[in-house]
Coordinates of C-alpha atoms in Angstrom, one line a residue:
X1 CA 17.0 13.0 42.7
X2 CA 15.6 16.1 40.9
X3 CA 12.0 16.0 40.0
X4 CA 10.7 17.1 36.5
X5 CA 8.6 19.8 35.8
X6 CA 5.7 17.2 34.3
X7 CA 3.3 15.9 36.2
X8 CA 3.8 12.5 37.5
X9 CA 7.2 12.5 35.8
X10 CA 10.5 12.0 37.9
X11 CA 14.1 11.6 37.1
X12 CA 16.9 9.7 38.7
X13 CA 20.7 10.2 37.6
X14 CA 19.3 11.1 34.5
X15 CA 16.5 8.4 33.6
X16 CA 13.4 9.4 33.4
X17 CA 10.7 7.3 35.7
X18 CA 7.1 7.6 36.4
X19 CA 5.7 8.3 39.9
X20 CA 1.9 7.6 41.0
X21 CA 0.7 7.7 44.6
X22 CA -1.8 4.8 45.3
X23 CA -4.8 6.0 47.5
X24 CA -5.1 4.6 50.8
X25 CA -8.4 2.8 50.0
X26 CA -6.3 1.0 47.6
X27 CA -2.8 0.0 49.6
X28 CA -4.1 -3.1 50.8
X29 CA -3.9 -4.4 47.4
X30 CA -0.5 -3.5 46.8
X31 CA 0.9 -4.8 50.0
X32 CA 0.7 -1.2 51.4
X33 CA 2.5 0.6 49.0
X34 CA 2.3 4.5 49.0
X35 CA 3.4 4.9 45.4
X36 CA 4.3 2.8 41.6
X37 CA 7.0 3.7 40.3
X38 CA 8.1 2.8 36.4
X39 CA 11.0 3.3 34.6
X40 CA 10.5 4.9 31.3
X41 CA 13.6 3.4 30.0
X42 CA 14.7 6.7 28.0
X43 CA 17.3 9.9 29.1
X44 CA 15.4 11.4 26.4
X45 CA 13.0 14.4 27.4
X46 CA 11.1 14.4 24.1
X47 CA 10.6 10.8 24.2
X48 CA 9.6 10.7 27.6
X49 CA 7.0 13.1 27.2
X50 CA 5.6 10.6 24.3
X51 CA 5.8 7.4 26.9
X52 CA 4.1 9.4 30.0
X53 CA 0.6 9.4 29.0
X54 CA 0.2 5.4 28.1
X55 CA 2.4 4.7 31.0
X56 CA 0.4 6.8 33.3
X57 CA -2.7 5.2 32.3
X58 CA -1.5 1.5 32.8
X59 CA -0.3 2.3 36.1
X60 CA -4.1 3.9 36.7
X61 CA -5.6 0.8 35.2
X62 CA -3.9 -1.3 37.4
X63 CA -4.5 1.2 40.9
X64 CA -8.0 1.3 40.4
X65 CA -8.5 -2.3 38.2
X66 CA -6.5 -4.6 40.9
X67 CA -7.8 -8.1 40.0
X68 CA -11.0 -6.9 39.7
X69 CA -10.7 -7.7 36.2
X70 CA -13.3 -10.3 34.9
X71 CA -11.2 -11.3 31.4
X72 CA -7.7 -10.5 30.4
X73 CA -7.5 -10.6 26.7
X74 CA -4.5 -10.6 24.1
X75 CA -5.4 -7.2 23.4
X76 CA -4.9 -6.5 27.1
X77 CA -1.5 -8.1 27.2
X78 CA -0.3 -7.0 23.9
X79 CA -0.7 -3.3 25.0
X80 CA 0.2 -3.8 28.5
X81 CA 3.5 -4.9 27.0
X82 CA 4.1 -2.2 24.9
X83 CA 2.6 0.3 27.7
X84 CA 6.3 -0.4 29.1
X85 CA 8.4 -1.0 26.0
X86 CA 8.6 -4.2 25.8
X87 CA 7.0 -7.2 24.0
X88 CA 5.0 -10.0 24.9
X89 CA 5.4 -13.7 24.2
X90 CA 3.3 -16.5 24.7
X91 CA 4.2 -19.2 26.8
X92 CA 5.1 -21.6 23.9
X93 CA 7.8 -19.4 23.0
X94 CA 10.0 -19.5 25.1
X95 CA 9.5 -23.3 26.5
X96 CA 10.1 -23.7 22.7
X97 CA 13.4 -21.5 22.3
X98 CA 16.6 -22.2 22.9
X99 CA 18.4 -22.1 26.6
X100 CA 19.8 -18.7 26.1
X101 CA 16.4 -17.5 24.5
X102 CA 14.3 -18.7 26.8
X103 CA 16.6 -16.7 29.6
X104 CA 16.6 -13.4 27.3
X105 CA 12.5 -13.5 27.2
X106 CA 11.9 -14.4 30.8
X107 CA 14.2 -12.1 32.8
X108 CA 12.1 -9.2 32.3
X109 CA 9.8 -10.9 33.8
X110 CA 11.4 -12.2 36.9
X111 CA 13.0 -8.9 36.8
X112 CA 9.4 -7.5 37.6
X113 CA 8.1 -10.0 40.0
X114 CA 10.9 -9.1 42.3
X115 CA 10.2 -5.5 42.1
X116 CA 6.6 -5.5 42.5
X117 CA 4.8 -6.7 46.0
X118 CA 1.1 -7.8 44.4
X119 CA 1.1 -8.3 40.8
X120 CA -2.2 -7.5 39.2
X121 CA -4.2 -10.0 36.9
X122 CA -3.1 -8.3 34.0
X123 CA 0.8 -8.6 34.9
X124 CA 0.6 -12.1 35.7
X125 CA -1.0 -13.0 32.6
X126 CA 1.6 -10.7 30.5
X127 CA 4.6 -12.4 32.3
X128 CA 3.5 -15.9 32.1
X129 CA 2.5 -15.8 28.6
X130 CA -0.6 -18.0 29.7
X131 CA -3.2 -15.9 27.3
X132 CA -2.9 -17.4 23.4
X133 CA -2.6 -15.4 20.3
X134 CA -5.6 -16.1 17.8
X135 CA -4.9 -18.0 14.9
X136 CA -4.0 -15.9 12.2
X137 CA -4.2 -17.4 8.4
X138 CA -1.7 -16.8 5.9
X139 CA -4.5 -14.6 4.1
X140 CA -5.2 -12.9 7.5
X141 CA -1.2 -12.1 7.8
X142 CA -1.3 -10.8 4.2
X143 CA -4.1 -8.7 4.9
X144 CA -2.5 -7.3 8.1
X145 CA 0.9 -6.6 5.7
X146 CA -0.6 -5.1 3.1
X147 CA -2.0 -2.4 5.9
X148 CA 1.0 -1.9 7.5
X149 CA 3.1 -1.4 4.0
X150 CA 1.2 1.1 2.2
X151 CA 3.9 3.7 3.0
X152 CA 6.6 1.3 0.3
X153 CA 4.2 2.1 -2.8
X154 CA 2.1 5.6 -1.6
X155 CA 4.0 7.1 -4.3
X156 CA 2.6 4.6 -7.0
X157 CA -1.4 5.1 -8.3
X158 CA -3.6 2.9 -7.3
X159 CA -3.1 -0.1 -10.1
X160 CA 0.6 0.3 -10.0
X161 CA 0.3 -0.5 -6.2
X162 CA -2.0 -3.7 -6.8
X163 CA 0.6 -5.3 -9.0
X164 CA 3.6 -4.8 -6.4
X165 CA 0.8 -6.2 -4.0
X166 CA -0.1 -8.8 -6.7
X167 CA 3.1 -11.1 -5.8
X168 CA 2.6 -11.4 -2.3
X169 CA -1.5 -12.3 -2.9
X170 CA -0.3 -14.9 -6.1
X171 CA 1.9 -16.8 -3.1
X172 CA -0.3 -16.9 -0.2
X173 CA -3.0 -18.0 -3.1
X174 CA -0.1 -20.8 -4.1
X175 CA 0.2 -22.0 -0.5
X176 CA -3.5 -22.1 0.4
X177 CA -4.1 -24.2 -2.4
X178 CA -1.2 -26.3 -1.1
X179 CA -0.9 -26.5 2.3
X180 CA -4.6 -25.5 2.8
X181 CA -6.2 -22.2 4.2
X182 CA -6.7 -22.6 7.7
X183 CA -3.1 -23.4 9.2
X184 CA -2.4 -20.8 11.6
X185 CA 0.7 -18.9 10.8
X186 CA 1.9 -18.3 14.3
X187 CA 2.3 -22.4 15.3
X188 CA 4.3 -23.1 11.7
X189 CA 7.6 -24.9 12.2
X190 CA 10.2 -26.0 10.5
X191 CA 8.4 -29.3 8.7
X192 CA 5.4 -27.6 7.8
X193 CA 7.7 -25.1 5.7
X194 CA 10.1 -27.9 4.5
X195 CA 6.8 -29.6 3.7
X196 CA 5.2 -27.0 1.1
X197 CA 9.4 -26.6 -0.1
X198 CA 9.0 -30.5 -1.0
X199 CA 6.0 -29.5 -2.7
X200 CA 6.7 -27.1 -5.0
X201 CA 10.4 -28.6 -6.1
X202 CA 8.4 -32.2 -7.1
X203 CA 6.9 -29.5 -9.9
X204 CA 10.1 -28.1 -11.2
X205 CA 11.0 -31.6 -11.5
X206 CA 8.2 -32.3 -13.3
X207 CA 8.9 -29.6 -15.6
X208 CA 5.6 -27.7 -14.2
X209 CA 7.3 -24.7 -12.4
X210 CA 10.3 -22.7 -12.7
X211 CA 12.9 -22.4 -10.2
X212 CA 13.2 -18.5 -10.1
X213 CA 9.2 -19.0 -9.0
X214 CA 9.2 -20.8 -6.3
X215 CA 12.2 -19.4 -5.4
X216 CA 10.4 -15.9 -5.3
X217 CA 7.1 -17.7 -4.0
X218 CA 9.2 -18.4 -1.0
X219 CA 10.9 -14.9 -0.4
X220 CA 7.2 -12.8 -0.8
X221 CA 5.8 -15.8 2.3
X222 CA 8.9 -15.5 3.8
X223 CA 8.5 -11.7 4.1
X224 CA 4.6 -11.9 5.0
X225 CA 5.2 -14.3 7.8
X226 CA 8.1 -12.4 9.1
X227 CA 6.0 -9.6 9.7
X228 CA 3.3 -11.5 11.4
X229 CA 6.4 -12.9 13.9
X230 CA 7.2 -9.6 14.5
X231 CA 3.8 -8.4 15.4
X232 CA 3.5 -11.0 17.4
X233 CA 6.6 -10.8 19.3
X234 CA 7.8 -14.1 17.9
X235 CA 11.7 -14.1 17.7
X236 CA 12.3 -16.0 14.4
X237 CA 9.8 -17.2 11.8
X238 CA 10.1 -20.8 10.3
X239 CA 10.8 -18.9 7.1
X240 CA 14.1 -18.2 8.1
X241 CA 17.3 -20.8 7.4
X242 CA 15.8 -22.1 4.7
X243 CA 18.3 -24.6 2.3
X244 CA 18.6 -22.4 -0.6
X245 CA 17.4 -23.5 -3.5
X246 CA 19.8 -24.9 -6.4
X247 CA 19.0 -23.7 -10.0
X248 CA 18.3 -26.1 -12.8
X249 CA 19.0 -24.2 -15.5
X250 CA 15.4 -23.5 -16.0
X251 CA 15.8 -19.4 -15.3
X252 CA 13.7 -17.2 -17.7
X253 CA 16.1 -16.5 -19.8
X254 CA 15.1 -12.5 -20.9
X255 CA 14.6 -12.4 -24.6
X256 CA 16.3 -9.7 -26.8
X257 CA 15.0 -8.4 -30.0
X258 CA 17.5 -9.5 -32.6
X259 CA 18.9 -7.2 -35.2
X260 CA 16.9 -9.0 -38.3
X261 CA 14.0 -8.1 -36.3
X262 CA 14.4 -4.6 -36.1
X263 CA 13.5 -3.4 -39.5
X264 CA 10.8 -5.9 -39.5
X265 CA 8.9 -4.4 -36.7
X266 CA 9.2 -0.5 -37.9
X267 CA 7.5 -1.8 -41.4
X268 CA 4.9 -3.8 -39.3
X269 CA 4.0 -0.9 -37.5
X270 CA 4.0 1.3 -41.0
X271 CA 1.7 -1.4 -42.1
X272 CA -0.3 -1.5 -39.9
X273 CA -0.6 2.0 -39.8
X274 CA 0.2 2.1 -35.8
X275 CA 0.0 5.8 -34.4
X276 CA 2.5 8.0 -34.8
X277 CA 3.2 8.0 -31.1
X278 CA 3.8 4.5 -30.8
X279 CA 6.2 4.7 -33.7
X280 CA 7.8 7.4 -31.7
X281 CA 7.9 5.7 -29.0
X282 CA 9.6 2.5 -30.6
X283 CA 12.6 4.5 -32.0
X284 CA 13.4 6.3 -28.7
X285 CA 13.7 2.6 -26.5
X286 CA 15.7 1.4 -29.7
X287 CA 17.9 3.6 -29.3
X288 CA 18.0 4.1 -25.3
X289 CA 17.6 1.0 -23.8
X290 CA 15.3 2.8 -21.7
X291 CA 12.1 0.8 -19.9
X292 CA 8.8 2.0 -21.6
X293 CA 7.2 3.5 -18.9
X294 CA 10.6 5.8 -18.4
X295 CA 9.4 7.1 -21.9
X296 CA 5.9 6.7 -22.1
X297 CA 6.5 9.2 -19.2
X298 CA 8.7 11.5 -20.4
X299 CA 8.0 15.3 -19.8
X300 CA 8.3 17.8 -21.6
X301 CA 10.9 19.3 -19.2
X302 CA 12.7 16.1 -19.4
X303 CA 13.2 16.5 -23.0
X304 CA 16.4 19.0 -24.1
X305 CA 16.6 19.1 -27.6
X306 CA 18.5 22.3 -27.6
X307 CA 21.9 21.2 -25.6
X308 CA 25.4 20.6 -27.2
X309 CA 24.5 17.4 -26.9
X310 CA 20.5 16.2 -26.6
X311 CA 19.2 14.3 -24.0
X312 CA 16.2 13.4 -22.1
X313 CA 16.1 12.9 -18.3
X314 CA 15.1 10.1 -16.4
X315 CA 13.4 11.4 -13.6
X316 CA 10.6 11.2 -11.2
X317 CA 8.1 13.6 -12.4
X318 CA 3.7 14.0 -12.3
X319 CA 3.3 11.2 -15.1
X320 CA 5.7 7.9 -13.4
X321 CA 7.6 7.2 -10.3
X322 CA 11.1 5.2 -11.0
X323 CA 12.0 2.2 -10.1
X324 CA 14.7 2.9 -7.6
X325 CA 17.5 5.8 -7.4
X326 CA 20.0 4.1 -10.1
X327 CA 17.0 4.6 -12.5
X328 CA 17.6 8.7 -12.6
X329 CA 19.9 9.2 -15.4
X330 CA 20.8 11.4 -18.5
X331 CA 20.8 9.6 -22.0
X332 CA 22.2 11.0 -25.2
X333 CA 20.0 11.4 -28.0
X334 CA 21.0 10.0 -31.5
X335 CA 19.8 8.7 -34.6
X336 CA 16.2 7.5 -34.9
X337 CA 15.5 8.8 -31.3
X338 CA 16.1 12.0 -31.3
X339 CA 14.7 12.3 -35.0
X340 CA 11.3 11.1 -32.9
X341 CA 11.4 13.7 -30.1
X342 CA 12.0 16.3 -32.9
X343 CA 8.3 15.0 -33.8
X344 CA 7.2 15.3 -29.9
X345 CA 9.3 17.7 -28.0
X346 CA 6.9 17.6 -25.3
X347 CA 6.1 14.2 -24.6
X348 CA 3.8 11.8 -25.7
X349 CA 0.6 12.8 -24.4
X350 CA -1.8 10.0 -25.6
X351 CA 0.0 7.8 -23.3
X352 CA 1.8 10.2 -20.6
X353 CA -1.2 8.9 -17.8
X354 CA -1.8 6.9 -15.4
X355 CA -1.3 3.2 -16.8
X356 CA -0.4 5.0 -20.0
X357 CA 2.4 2.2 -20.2
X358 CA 0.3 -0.3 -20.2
X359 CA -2.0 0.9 -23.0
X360 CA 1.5 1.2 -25.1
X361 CA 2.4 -2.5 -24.1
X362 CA -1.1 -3.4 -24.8
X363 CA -1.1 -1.9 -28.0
X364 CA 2.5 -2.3 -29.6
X365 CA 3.2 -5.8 -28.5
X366 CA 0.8 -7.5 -30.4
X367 CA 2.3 -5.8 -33.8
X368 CA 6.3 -7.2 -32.4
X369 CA 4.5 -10.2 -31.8
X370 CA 3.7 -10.5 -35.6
X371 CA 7.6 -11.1 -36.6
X372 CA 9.4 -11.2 -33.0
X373 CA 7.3 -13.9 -31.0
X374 CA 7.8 -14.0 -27.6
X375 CA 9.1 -10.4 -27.5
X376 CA 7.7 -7.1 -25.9
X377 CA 8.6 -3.6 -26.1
X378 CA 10.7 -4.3 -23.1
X379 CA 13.4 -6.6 -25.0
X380 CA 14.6 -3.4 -26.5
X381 CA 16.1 -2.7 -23.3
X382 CA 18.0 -6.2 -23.2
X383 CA 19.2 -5.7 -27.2
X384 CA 20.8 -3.0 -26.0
X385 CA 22.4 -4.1 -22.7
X386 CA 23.5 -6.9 -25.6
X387 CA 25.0 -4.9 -28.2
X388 CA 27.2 -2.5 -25.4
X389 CA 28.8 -6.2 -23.7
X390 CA 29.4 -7.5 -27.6
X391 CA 32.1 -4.2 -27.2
X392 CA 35.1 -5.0 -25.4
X393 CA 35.8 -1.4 -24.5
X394 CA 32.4 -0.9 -23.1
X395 CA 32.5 -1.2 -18.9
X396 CA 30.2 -3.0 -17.4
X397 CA 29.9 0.2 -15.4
X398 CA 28.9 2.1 -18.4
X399 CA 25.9 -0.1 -19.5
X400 CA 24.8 0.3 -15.9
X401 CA 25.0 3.7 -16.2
X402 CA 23.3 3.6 -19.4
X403 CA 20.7 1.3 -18.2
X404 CA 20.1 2.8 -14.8
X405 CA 21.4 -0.3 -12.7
X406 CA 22.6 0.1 -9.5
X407 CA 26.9 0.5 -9.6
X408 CA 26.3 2.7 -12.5
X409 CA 25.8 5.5 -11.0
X410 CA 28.8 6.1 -9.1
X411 CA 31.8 4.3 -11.1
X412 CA 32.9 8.0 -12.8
X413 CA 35.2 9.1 -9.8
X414 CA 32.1 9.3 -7.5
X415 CA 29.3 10.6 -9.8
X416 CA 27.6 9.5 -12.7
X417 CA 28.9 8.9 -16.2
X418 CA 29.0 12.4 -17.9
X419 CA 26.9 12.9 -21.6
X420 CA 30.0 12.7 -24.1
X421 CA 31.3 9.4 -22.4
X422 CA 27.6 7.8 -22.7
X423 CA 27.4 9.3 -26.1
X424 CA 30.3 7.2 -27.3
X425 CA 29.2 4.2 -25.8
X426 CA 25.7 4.7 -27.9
X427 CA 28.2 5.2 -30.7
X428 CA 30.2 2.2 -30.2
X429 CA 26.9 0.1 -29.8
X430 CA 24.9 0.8 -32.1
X431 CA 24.5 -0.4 -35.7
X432 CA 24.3 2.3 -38.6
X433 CA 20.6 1.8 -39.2
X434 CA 19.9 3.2 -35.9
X435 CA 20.8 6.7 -37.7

């Protein structure tokens, strides 16, 4: 045995342990033990070092505490539990799981009443699982997510964050309409969730809801409750399993600006004498099949009019975060496009801000509307992902690549499609009047 240079800590064939000597005074309670000793679980010095303190302080609390304690709360279990790494359960959790479960989450347990002479209050609540979590609403388990998932969106400002929030808040608001407000999360099972499935597949029958939205209803509860479970220490939520859902043919189907429309909305927006940067704007997605935002966004380092062949970058940069890694691409400028960033080499400023691409949307839409109802600036992008599959030499790989999907970044021997190759798909694709 070779003892550590840290106070209190101790090491056996390479473990790491905690050591405290229990004052005479205090032996009777611990059926005359001189010392507790507690296994930190870890070889690891570093990590060790970060266990010692909470650890150390348990093992205090429970010296000088003995059953002296008036109340043992959830909070007291819940950190008792992770004082020693490991998680607690409430008793209806494993009397509910199955055989080999129930086993898993009680031989820790066992483990410990074997080892120890007089367990405290404390451990005998946290091993029997006798003290019961609060109930915890589905808006209370939201709330509790949303804290503990700032880090997904920090990037994003502070409105771009509220709408990735918005669908998780939009299905809890579904289901407490529902299934009401005050069913605690933590006691859901298996009929309750069946139950609110029922629900919402009576209104795609009735021709009231699509099946892509309860079908994404589901996944944003299923993640929120998930997380709840985990905090918990539950071991599987009633989420989980579900029957998958079977289509009725009622997707959104993602509309495409047609050809004929084309023309029609560049004289709408002469006509209706839409600023110049929104015309610009329009020629560079028609010609891209870029999202808005990746242009609305555009930087004036992005933008390299000057190589053998333009381009502009897709990149994270101070005016927009992307979507994901696929979205960081090179696209060839041509024809109407590049004629526009000619007319803004640096970007367009009126609308390179936060929620810049919304005030676009906001203000361009309504004139596509006009001779292309039901479309948005957006169905640019799908026109083009059209016009590349109409040619039969065009890769699926390539309008990925194009498009900033995931698999087209990597189908080029490894790396992404090079600028001449994407500059003869554009050529391929597009009709003469995008010149």
């Amino acid at each position: 045995m070779r003892k550590a240079s840290v106070k209190y800590l101790n090491m056996n064939n390479g473990w790491y342990y905690v050591r405290l000597a229990v004052p005479k005074s205090m032996r009777s309670s611990f059926g005359g033990r001189r010392e507790i000793q507690r296994s930190l679980k870890t070889r690891e010095y570093d990590k060790a070092i970060l266990l010692l303190g909470r650890v150390v302080d348990q093992i205090k609390q429970e010296i000088f505490a003995g059953d002296d304690v008036e109340e043992v709360t959830i909070a007291d279990v819940m950190q008792d539990a992770e004082a020693i790494e490991t998680t607690y359960s409430y008793m209806e959790v494993p009397c509910g799981a199955p055989v080999e479960m129930s086993i898993d989450l009680l031989s820790s347990g066992l483990h410990e009443i074997s080892e120890t002479k007089k367990l405290t209050k404390l451990q005998v609540a946290r091993i029997g699982g006798v003290i019961e979590p609060p109930a915890l609403t589905m808006r209370q388990a939201l709330e509790r997510f949303e804290l503990d998932s700032l880090d997904l969106f920090m990037n994003l400002a502070h409105r771009e964050r509220q709408k990735k929030f918005n669908k998780y808040r939009a299905a809890v608001t579904d289901w407490e309409k529902r299934m009401g407000a005050d069913l605690d999360v933590l006691k859901l099972d298996k009929t309750t969730v069946f139950n609110y499935r029922t629900e919402l597949l009576k209104l795609v029958s009735a021709g009231e809801l699509k099946t892509d939205t309860i079908r994404k209803t589901i996944m944003w509860l299923r993640v929120i409750v998930r997380h709840a479970f985990d905090l918990n220490g539950f071991k599987e939520s009633p989420f989980e399993g579900l029957k998958p859902i079977k289509g009725k043919r009622d997707e959104v189907k993602r509309e495409t600006i047609e050809e004929a429309q084309v023309p029609l909305i560049r004289q709408e927006l002469i006509d209706a004498d839409a600023n110049e940067e929104i015309r610009a704007i329009v020629a560079v997605l028609e010609n891209t099949g870029a999202r808005p935002k990746e242009i609305t966004g555009l930087h004036e380092d992005d933008i390299h009019l000057d190589a053998p062949i333009p381009y502009i970058r897709i990149r994270a940069n101070c005016n927009r975060e992307l979507k994901n890694t696929p979205s960081e691409r090179d696209i060839p400028l041509v024809g109407v496009a590049l004629e526009a960033l000619k007319r803004f080499p640096k970007g367009f400023p009126r609308y390179s801000r936060n929620n810049g691409s919304d005030a676009f949307g906001a203000a361009v839409n309504k004139h596509i509307e006009k001779v292309a109802p039901g479309k948005t600036s957006y169905s640019y992008r799908h026109r083009l992902a059209y016009l590349m599959n109409l040619q039969e030499t065009i890769k699926d790989t390539m309008s990925d690549g194009m498009l900033g999907h995931a698999g087209g970044m990597t189908a080029y021997y490894g790396k992404a499609y090079p600028l001449h190759i994407k500059l003869e798909v554009l050529k391929k694709a597009l009709p003469d009047y995008a010149y």
